[in-house]
Amino acid sequence: MTSNLPLINIMFLMITAFAFPLIKKIKYIYFFSYIIHILLVISTLATLMFVVNHGAYALNIGYPDTFMGIQLYISHVEALLGVVFSIIFLMVVIFASSTIDKEISENRIGLFYLLVNILYTSLIGVIYSNDLFNAYVFIEVSTLSACGLIIIKDKGETILAAIKYLIMSTVGSGLVLMSIAYLYSITGHLNILLSHNVIVATYQDYPNSVLIILSLFTLGLGVKSALFPLHGWLPDAHSSAPTPSSAILSSLVIKVYMVLLIKIIFRLFGLNIVKDIVIMDIILLLGSAGMIFGSVMAIKQKELKRMVAYSSVAQIGYVAFGIGLGSIAGLTIAVYHIIGHALTKSSIFLISGLMISQNKSKYIEDLKGIGHEMPITLILFTLASFSMVGIPIFPGFISKWYLSLACLELNRISLILIILASSLLNLLYYFPIVINGFFGKENLKGRIRKSKKVNPYSLFPIVTLIILMLLTGLFSGRIIDFIALSFA
Amino acid sequence: MTYIILLPIFFPILSGIFIRLTSQNRLKPLLIISVILNFCFTIFVVSYFPEAAVELFEFNNLLFFYFSPDLLGKIFAVLVSTLWIFTTFYALDYMSHEKKTNSFFMFFLATQGITIGIAFSGNLITLYLFYELLTLITFPLVIHEGSDEALRTGKKYLLYSFFGATFVLFGIILLYSQNNSLDFMSGGMIGILSNEQLPYYLMVYLFLFLGFGVKSALVPFHSWLPSAMIAPTPVSALLHAVAVVKSGIFSLMRITYYVIGWETIEQTGGNKYTLVLVLITIIMGSFLAISQKNLKKRLAYSTVSQLGYIMIGLVVFTPDTLTGGLLHMLFHAFIKITLFFCIGAVMHYEHKTELAEIEGIGKRMPITMTCFSISSLCLIGIPPTNGFVSKWFLAIGGIKSGNYIIPIILLLSALFTAAYLLPIFTTAFFKGPPIRETVVKEPNNLMLIPIIILTGINVFIGFFPNLVINLIEKLSLILY
């Protein structure tokens, strides 16, 4: 029973999703979503416990043999990511129940929750599935539902942003589909494990094919996860979407494709095969470029949410950097960064949403002195920005530290400078908000202390996320060891 | 029981938060009680826990917060908590016109806790954590004025500090990847290097030195220090004579003598490069001080130069230079805080900040300016003052190690020191209207008494330097 939970999760989310539009009373919609997401947290935790006790396992659906059937594969990373995702979804849903009615029209709230559920289904689908075509289907579903979550606000800019996202994403999906087809033509399998066996036996006969498949995967998934310089759609999409949507999009959706890329590199090809392929260095290069330019562009932004969105481009750069190192240490820390950043960025987006709605302005300029009016909110923002800047014990520091150690392991000392430069750049755009928010005579003029009340339902999820973020930093040793079990 | 050694770190932070939450009119007694209590705690810990060590959290090999106050740390902690008492009294008067001082004093007290945290850190990662926190917690103090200029300066301060911390982090990562440990150990943890390792450890040393050098105002990373003079004078006095810059120096001592080890550094030859920077710091600091018209800025550049003196003890490896450097770290703290207090008193009561404006101030505030003059003489190093003692040791050590340039630089800089300090009190005493026409108006006792006591300490140590020298020489002997 417990071993079947991943499948049950996917089905349960998919089926309950369509109940939302049928519920008339908004209060019940909120209530229903709470129940679903709390159940999901419990069930993903149970899966995690199962994996802790029994180790990684494959779950065959339909046919008992993996040749025909769909297969899910749950190892430590998948189980852990499942828990993190379910917690973030729960928090975002709680947050949404207090603010979403201000951002979208009332008759669409049911639709919003439907899309959240579908998106959630597709995300854990991508994470769990051990079958490339199945993963592709979930990728498509995630793209469409993410588009829906952006467009649901029904304003000119969101429609434009969503169309941009849709076009770019479709190109990405096309590339992924092409590479899957190519892979199938060579190996005759869609299952990652079976394909891997074939590749290991024959890859020396097809050196170019391996290169092409991996390039196509990297490009396709890179577009979808906004890997620099394929990030053009992200700032518009993430900044114009309703706040809960942007939190999910920025902290979870773009990460999932990176998880898939990790699976492809580690499980489909194996590090031994990819380590001589030039594409790994290209991933590393794009990651480094993203870390620097994402931050540089974030500095130039005038709107808060756009700035945070560009910061996500930089953070995806960290993940790509870890992958591009092509070592076990690099992959481990890439996964750790996905978790740490998911918690940090979701809370930053929720906080930004709160500040924007309370301050009635989306510009950073107008946030001066906000710390006087919303002290707790800005303190939470400060904590999250400490992680971004890399103060010790926060997850951002841990990622930086272990990424640097991973570089040293490969004797690439100069790469550390990129990591450090990027965190200094983070300082340049996160701290001015904190400083101008709390300090400065001019900034505080006319601001009344604690005048902007924050709904506890909005604050609770943010506080929880920040606490989890801190714990992720403090218990980083254990978490990293746990992640490393998957890459053993 | 050994957890008591954490008391001097966390008590000020907690009492700071408590003070922030209580009302304005109970501020004064609470503040005084908490600094005096913390002084007692520090003394208690220092005298009754000779070998105590506390592992606060050990999450893994890296995130391992470990405190073990050794002799060096204890000296620094006592220095910090002593000067904090004086500054608190002084600040109570200085800040009395300001309205919302609760949050100011919260950060003020928390800074003490964090500085003592630096002193008690038992490994490099704990030190680094507190070092970063020190930047963050002192930032609100620096920009207390709240003007646009203050904010700009604050950003400069943050940027410089984090830039330095990034260098430090780079060095720590390089170090950790080779040794898998960051614990302090007298004599260093690396030992004798093979020839292939030399460039690597040279890089580690230089990055760590330059990184911590930012807070110790090493030229060319010094320019945040004069800018940060925009802070209220108690803050300038404390942070830029004791807490922040001395934390930088203290961290440099840790890496030089406890992490990398002086023999290892000598083997890499890294100290030759840093010695050049240090000597430039001494000369350039005092040279720039002469040209400053603003009194606080003049003292700030003087700090830059004097920190260079201390750093001689970190780049020329003889027991004498180390003794001299440590002595100068203590003496300079006392002297510079007195000088800042005097200038602050003039600023506070007479609203005069420039050299040209203070003509005749010596007649209006005779005690203050006399204290200023005495402390100036101490800083210049005229025998028998304490400044002379420390410079003597530095010069002797320099000659013993064959660096004849050091005594020359020291003499030259002493001349410069005289050139920037003497005009202040000659202007104050011998210019301006005759004595009959002026009214004597000394500062409030809260301000005056700390100044007098500190000057007294300076003079006393000048006459009886052996009290301190014995202690410091014990430390130097441990390290050599």
Coordinates of N, CA and C in Angstrom, one line a residue, chain B residues 334-414:
Chain B
F334 N 42.6 52.1 23.8 CA 42.3 53.1 24.9 C 42.6 54.5 24.5
I335 N 43.7 54.7 23.8 CA 44.1 56.1 23.4 C 43.0 56.6 22.4
K336 N 42.7 55.8 21.4 CA 41.9 56.3 20.3 C 40.5 56.5 20.8
I337 N 40.0 55.7 21.7 CA 38.7 55.9 22.2 C 38.6 57.2 23.0
T338 N 39.7 57.5 23.7 CA 39.7 58.8 24.4 C 39.7 60.0 23.5
L339 N 40.5 59.9 22.4 CA 40.6 61.0 21.5 C 39.2 61.2 20.8
F340 N 38.6 60.1 20.5 CA 37.3 60.2 19.9 C 36.3 60.9 20.8
F341 N 36.4 60.4 22.1 CA 35.4 61.0 23.1 C 35.6 62.5 23.2
C342 N 36.9 63.0 23.2 CA 37.1 64.4 23.4 C 36.6 65.2 22.2
I343 N 36.9 64.7 21.0 CA 36.4 65.3 19.8 C 34.9 65.3 19.8
G344 N 34.3 64.2 20.2 CA 32.9 64.0 20.3 C 32.2 65.0 21.2
A345 N 32.9 65.3 22.4 CA 32.4 66.2 23.3 C 32.4 67.6 22.7
V346 N 33.4 67.9 22.0 CA 33.5 69.3 21.3 C 32.3 69.3 20.3
M347 N 32.1 68.3 19.5 CA 31.1 68.3 18.5 C 29.7 68.4 19.2
H348 N 29.5 67.7 20.3 CA 28.2 67.7 20.9 C 27.9 69.0 21.6
Y349 N 28.8 69.5 22.3 CA 28.5 70.7 23.0 C 28.7 72.0 22.3
E350 N 29.7 72.0 21.4 CA 30.0 73.3 20.7 C 29.6 73.2 19.2
H351 N 29.2 72.1 18.7 CA 28.8 71.9 17.3 C 29.9 72.3 16.4
K352 N 31.1 71.9 16.7 CA 32.3 72.3 15.8 C 32.9 71.0 15.4
T353 N 33.1 70.9 14.1 CA 33.7 69.7 13.5 C 35.0 69.9 12.8
E354 N 35.3 71.1 12.4 CA 36.5 71.3 11.6 C 37.6 71.9 12.5
L355 N 38.8 71.7 12.0 CA 40.0 72.1 12.7 C 40.0 73.6 12.9
A356 N 39.6 74.4 11.9 CA 39.7 75.8 12.0 C 38.6 76.4 13.0
E357 N 37.6 75.6 13.2 CA 36.5 76.1 14.1 C 36.8 76.0 15.6
I358 N 37.8 75.2 15.9 CA 38.0 74.9 17.4 C 39.0 75.9 18.1
E359 N 39.2 77.0 17.4 CA 40.1 77.9 18.1 C 39.6 78.3 19.5
G360 N 40.4 78.2 20.5 CA 40.1 78.6 21.8 C 39.2 77.6 22.5
I361 N 38.9 76.5 22.0 CA 38.1 75.5 22.7 C 38.8 75.1 23.9
G362 N 40.1 75.0 23.9 CA 40.9 74.6 25.1 C 40.6 75.4 26.3
K363 N 40.2 76.7 26.0 CA 39.9 77.5 27.2 C 38.5 77.3 27.7
R364 N 37.6 76.9 26.8 CA 36.3 76.7 27.2 C 36.1 75.3 27.8
M365 N 36.8 74.3 27.3 CA 36.7 73.0 27.9 C 38.1 72.5 28.3
P366 N 38.7 73.1 29.3 CA 40.1 72.8 29.6 C 40.4 71.3 29.9
I367 N 39.5 70.7 30.7 CA 39.8 69.3 31.1 C 39.7 68.4 29.9
T368 N 38.7 68.6 29.1 CA 38.5 67.7 28.0 C 39.8 67.8 27.1
M369 N 40.2 69.1 26.8 CA 41.2 69.3 25.8 C 42.6 68.9 26.5
T370 N 42.7 69.0 27.8 CA 43.9 68.5 28.4 C 44.0 67.0 28.2
C371 N 42.9 66.3 28.5 CA 42.9 64.9 28.3 C 43.2 64.5 26.8
F372 N 42.7 65.3 25.9 CA 43.0 65.1 24.5 C 44.5 65.2 24.3
S373 N 45.1 66.3 24.9 CA 46.5 66.5 24.6 C 47.4 65.3 25.2
I374 N 47.0 64.9 26.4 CA 47.8 63.8 27.0 C 47.7 62.6 26.2
S375 N 46.5 62.2 25.7 CA 46.3 61.0 24.9 C 47.0 61.2 23.6
S376 N 47.0 62.4 23.0 CA 47.8 62.6 21.8 C 49.2 62.3 22.0
L377 N 49.8 62.8 23.1 CA 51.2 62.5 23.3 C 51.4 61.0 23.4
C378 N 50.5 60.3 24.0 CA 50.6 58.8 24.1 C 50.6 58.2 22.7
L379 N 49.8 58.7 21.9 CA 49.7 58.1 20.5 C 51.0 58.4 19.7
I380 N 51.5 59.6 19.9 CA 52.7 60.0 19.2 C 53.8 59.1 19.7
G381 N 53.8 58.7 21.0 CA 54.8 57.8 21.5 C 56.0 58.4 22.1
I382 N 55.7 59.5 22.9 CA 56.8 60.2 23.6 C 57.0 59.4 24.9
P383 N 58.2 59.0 25.2 CA 58.4 58.4 26.5 C 58.1 59.3 27.7
P384 N 57.5 58.9 28.8 CA 57.2 57.5 29.1 C 55.7 57.2 29.0
T385 N 55.2 57.3 27.8 CA 53.8 56.9 27.6 C 53.7 55.5 27.0
N386 N 52.4 55.0 27.0 CA 52.2 53.6 26.6 C 52.5 53.4 25.1
G387 N 52.2 54.5 24.3 CA 52.5 54.4 22.9 C 54.0 54.1 22.6
F388 N 54.8 54.7 23.5 CA 56.3 54.5 23.3 C 56.6 53.0 23.5
V389 N 56.0 52.4 24.5 CA 56.4 51.0 24.9 C 56.1 50.1 23.7
S390 N 54.9 50.2 23.1 CA 54.6 49.3 22.1 C 55.4 49.5 20.8
K391 N 55.7 50.8 20.5 CA 56.5 51.1 19.3 C 57.9 50.6 19.5
W392 N 58.4 50.7 20.8 CA 59.7 50.2 21.1 C 59.8 48.7 20.7
F393 N 58.9 47.9 21.2 CA 58.9 46.5 20.9 C 58.9 46.3 19.4
L394 N 58.0 47.0 18.7 CA 57.9 46.8 17.3 C 59.2 47.1 16.6
A395 N 59.9 48.2 17.0 CA 61.1 48.6 16.4 C 62.2 47.6 16.6
I396 N 62.3 47.1 17.9 CA 63.3 46.1 18.3 C 63.1 44.8 17.5
G397 N 61.8 44.4 17.4 CA 61.6 43.2 16.6 C 61.9 43.4 15.2
G398 N 61.7 44.6 14.6 CA 62.0 44.8 13.2 C 63.5 44.7 13.0
I399 N 64.3 45.3 13.9 CA 65.7 45.2 13.8 C 66.2 43.8 13.9
K400 N 65.7 43.1 14.9 CA 66.1 41.7 15.1 C 65.9 40.8 13.9
S401 N 64.8 41.1 13.2 CA 64.4 40.3 12.0 C 65.1 40.8 10.8
G402 N 65.9 41.8 10.9 CA 66.6 42.3 9.8 C 65.9 43.3 8.9
N403 N 64.7 43.7 9.3 CA 63.9 44.6 8.5 C 64.2 46.0 9.0
Y404 N 65.3 46.6 8.5 CA 65.7 47.9 9.1 C 64.8 49.0 8.7
I405 N 63.9 48.7 7.7 CA 63.0 49.7 7.2 C 61.9 50.0 8.3
I406 N 61.7 49.0 9.1 CA 60.6 49.2 10.1 C 60.8 50.3 11.1
P407 N 62.0 50.3 11.8 CA 62.2 51.5 12.7 C 62.2 52.8 11.9
I408 N 62.7 52.8 10.7 CA 62.7 54.1 10.0 C 61.2 54.6 9.7
I409 N 60.4 53.6 9.3 CA 59.0 53.9 9.0 C 58.3 54.4 10.3
L410 N 58.6 53.7 11.4 CA 58.0 54.0 12.6 C 58.3 55.4 13.1
L411 N 59.6 55.8 12.9 CA 60.0 57.2 13.3 C 59.3 58.2 12.4
L412 N 59.4 57.9 11.1 CA 58.7 58.8 10.2 C 57.3 59.0 10.5
S413 N 56.6 57.9 10.8 CA 55.2 58.0 11.0 C 54.9 58.7 12.4
A414 N 55.8 58.5 13.3 CA 55.7 59.2 14.6 C 55.7 60.7 14.3

